[in-house]
Structures are given as structure tokens and as C-alpha cells.
mmCIF file of C-alpha atoms in Angstrom:
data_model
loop_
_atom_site.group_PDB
_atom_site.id
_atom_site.type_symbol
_atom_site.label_atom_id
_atom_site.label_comp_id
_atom_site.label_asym_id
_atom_site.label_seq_id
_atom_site.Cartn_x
_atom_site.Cartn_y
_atom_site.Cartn_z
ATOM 1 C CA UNK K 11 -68.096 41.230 -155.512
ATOM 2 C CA UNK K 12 -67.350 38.532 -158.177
ATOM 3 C CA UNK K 13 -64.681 39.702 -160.404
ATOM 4 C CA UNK K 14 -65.924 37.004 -163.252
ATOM 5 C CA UNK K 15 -65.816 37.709 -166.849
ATOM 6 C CA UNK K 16 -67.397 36.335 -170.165
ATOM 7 C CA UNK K 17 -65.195 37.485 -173.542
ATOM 8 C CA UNK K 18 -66.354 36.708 -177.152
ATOM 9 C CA UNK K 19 -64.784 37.355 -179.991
ATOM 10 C CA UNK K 20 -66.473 37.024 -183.308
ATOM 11 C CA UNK K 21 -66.569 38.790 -187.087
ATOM 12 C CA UNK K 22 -69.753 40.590 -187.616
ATOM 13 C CA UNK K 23 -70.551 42.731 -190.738
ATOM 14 C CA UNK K 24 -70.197 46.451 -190.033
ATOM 15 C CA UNK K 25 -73.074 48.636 -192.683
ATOM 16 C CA UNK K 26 -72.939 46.223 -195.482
ATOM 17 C CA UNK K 27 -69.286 46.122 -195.715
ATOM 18 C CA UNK K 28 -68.042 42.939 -197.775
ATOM 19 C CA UNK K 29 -65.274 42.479 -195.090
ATOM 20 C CA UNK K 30 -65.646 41.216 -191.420
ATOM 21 C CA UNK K 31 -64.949 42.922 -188.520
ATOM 22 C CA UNK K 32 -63.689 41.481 -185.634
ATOM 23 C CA UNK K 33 -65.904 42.394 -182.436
ATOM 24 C CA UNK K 34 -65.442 41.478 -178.596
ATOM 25 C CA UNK K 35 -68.219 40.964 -176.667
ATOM 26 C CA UNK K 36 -67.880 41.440 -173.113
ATOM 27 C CA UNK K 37 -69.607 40.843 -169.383
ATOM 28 C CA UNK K 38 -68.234 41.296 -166.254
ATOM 29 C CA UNK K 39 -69.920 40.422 -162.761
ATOM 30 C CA UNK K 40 -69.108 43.366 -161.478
ATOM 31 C CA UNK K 41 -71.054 45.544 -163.884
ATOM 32 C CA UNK K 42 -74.091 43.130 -164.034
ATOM 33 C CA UNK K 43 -76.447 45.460 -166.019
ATOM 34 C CA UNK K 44 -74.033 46.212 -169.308
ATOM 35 C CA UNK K 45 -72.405 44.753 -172.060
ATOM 36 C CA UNK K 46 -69.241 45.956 -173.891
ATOM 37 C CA UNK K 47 -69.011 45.605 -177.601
ATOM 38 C CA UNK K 48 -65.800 46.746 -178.857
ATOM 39 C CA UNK K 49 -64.928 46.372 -183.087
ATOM 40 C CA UNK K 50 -60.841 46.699 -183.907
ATOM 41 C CA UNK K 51 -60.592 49.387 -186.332
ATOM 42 C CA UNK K 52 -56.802 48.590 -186.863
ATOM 43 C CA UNK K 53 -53.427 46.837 -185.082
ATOM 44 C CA UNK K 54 -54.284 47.258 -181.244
ATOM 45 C CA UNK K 55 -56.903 49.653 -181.579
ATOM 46 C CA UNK K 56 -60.403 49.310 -180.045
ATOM 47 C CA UNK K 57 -63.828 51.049 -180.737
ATOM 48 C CA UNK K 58 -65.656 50.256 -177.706
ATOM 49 C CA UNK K 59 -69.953 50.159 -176.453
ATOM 50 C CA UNK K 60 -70.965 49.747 -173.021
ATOM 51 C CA UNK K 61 -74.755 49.283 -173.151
ATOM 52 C CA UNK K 62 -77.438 47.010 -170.997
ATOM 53 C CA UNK K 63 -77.598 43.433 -171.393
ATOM 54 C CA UNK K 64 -81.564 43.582 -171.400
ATOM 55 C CA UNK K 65 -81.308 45.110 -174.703
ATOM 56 C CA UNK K 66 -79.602 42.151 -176.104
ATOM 57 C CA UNK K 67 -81.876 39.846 -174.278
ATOM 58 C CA UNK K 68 -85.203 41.043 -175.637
ATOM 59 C CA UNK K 69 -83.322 41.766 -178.999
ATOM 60 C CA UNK K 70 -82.852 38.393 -179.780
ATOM 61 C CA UNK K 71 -86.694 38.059 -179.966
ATOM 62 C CA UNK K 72 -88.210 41.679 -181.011
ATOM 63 C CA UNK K 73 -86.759 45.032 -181.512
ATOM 64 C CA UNK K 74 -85.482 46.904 -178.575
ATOM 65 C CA UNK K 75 -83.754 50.223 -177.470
ATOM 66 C CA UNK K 76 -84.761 53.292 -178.043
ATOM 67 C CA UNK K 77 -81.511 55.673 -177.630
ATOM 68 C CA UNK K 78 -78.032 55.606 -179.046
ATOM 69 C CA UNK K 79 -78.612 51.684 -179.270
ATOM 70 C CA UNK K 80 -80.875 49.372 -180.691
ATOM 71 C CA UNK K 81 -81.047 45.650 -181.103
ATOM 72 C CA UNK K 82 -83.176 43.746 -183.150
ATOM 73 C CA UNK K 83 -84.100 40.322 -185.224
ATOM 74 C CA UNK K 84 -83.223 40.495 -188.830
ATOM 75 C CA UNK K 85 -86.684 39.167 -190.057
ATOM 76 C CA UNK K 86 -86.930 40.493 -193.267
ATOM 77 C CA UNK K 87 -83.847 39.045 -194.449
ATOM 78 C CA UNK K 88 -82.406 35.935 -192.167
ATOM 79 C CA UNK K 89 -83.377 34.895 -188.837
ATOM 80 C CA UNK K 90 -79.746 33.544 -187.947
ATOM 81 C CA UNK K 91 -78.600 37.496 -187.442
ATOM 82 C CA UNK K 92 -79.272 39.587 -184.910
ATOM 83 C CA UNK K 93 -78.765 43.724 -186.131
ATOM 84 C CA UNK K 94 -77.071 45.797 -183.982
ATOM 85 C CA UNK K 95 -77.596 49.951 -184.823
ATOM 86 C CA UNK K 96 -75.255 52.379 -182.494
ATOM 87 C CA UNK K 97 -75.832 55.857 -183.541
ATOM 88 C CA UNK K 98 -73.848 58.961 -181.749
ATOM 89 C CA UNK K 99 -72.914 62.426 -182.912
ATOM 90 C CA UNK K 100 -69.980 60.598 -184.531
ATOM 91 C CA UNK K 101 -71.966 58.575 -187.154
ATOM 92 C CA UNK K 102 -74.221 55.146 -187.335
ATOM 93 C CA UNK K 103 -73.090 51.814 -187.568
ATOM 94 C CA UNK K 104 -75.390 48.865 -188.214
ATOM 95 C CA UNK K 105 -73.697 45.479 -187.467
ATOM 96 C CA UNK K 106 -74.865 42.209 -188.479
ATOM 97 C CA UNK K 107 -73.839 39.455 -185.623
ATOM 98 C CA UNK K 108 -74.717 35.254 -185.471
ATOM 99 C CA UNK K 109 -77.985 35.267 -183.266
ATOM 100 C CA UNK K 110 -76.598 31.715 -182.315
ATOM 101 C CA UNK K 111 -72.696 33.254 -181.036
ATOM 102 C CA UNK K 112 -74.790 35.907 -179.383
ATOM 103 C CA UNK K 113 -77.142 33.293 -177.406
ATOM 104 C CA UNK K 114 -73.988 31.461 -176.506
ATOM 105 C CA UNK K 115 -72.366 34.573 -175.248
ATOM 106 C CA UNK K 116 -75.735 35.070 -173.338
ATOM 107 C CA UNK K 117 -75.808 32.155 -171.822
ATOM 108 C CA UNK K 118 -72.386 32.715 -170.405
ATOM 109 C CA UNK K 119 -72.906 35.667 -169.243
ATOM 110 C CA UNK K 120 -75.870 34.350 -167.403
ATOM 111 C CA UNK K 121 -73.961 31.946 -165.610
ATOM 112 C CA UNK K 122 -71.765 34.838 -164.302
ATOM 113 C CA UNK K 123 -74.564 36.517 -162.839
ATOM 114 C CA UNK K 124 -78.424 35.412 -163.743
ATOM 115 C CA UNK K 125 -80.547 37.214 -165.785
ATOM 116 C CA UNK K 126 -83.128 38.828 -163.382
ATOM 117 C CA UNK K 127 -80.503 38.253 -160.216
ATOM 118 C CA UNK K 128 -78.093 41.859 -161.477
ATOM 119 C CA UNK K 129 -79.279 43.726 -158.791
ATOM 120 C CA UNK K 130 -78.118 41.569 -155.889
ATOM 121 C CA UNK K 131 -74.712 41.445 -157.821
ATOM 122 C CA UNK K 132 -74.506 45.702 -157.947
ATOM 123 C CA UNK K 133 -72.577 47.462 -154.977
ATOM 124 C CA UNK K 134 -74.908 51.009 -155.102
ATOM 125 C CA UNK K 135 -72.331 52.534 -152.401
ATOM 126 C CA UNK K 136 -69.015 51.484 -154.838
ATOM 127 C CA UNK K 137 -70.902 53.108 -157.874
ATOM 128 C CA UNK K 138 -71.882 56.709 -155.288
ATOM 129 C CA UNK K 139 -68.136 56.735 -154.391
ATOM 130 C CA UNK K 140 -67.019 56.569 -158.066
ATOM 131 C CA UNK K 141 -69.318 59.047 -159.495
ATOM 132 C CA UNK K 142 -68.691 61.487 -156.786
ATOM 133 C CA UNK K 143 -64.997 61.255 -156.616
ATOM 134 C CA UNK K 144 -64.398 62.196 -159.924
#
């Protein structure tokens, strides 16, 4: 299994809020269907998202996701973002990221493991033994 990895970091706008956030987008080859997004909430701590990379794939041309998280083009306002929503029992955040740092990250990640190609990348019997030795 490739043990390759793509990190981002970049400040994204979390609901409206004046202030920046710093985010971390993540890929690793060995989970070649998800994404991480995690947003520092303060000194060394992490909020963090795992969700597929498909979403942010279609996302960057027409709203996707149905569930706990949805990705979309901000057309109505400026078509450099890209608008995150990640809802949970928690609470709802909508984040604001540069559709151009998310394309790059993209692209990255796709030269980790191509978009289409995840499936020859996924070991099914690693994932059986993990969920059933929990």
C-alpha cells in the first residue's frame, strides 16, 4: 500500500466570522476515498472531518452531498470560493475556502492516487480486519 500523503494548510472563513481560521486539508494513499479537514480551534488543538474526496471533486463545479457534508460553488456571491457546510448534532459550520488552493490540493492528491483509480489503491481485507477487531 502507498503510505503517500498530500497536507494543505490554508485560512478559510468559518460562518461569516471576520477572522481566519486556519484549516488542514489532508489525503493519504492509503485511505483513497476521504479527505480530512481539520480547523485549529486553539494552541495544538484540532477539530477534525474525514469525508469523500468525490464530494470535493464535483463541488468545485455544482453542489454536492447530501448528509452531514456538503460542498458547493459560491455563485451567488464569488466564484473564487468554494462553501463548505458540516452539520452534526454538535452545531453547523459553513466555511468559505479559495476554489483555486482547493484545485491545487486536488490535483495533489490526484497524483497520490488518481481520481477514478481509489479502488485499486483500497486493501478491502485490511479495512474487514479493522472493523471487526475492534
Amino acid at each position: 500500500m502507498s503510505t503517500e500523503a498530500v497536507n494543505q494548510s490554508q485560512f478559510v472563513t468559518l460562518n461569516g466570522s471576520p477572522a481566519p481560521v486556519l484549516s488542514r486539508l489532508s489525503y493519504v494513499g492509503d485511505e483513497p476515498f476521504a479527505v480530512n479537514i481539520a480547523f485549529r480551534t486553539e494552541r495544538g488543538r484540532w477539530v477534525e472531518w474525514t469525508f469523500a474526496r468525490d464530494l470535493l471533486v464535483q463541488g468545485l463545479s455544482e453542489p454536492s452531498g447530501l448528509g452531514d457534508v456538503r460542498v458547493r460553488p459560491d455563485l451567488a456571491n464569488d466564484d473564487d470560493l468554494l462553501i463548505l457546510e458540516i452539520e452534526s448534532p454538535d452545531g453547523y459550520a459553513l466555511v468559505e475556502m479559495e476554489r483555486e488552493d482547493v484545485e491545487r490540493f486536488l490535483d495533489a492528491a490526484s497524483e497520490v492516487v488518481p481520481i477514478g483509480a481509489e479502488s485499486e489503491h483500497f486493501d478491502v481485507d485490511a479495512f474487514i480486519d479493522e472493523i471487526t477487531n475492534v
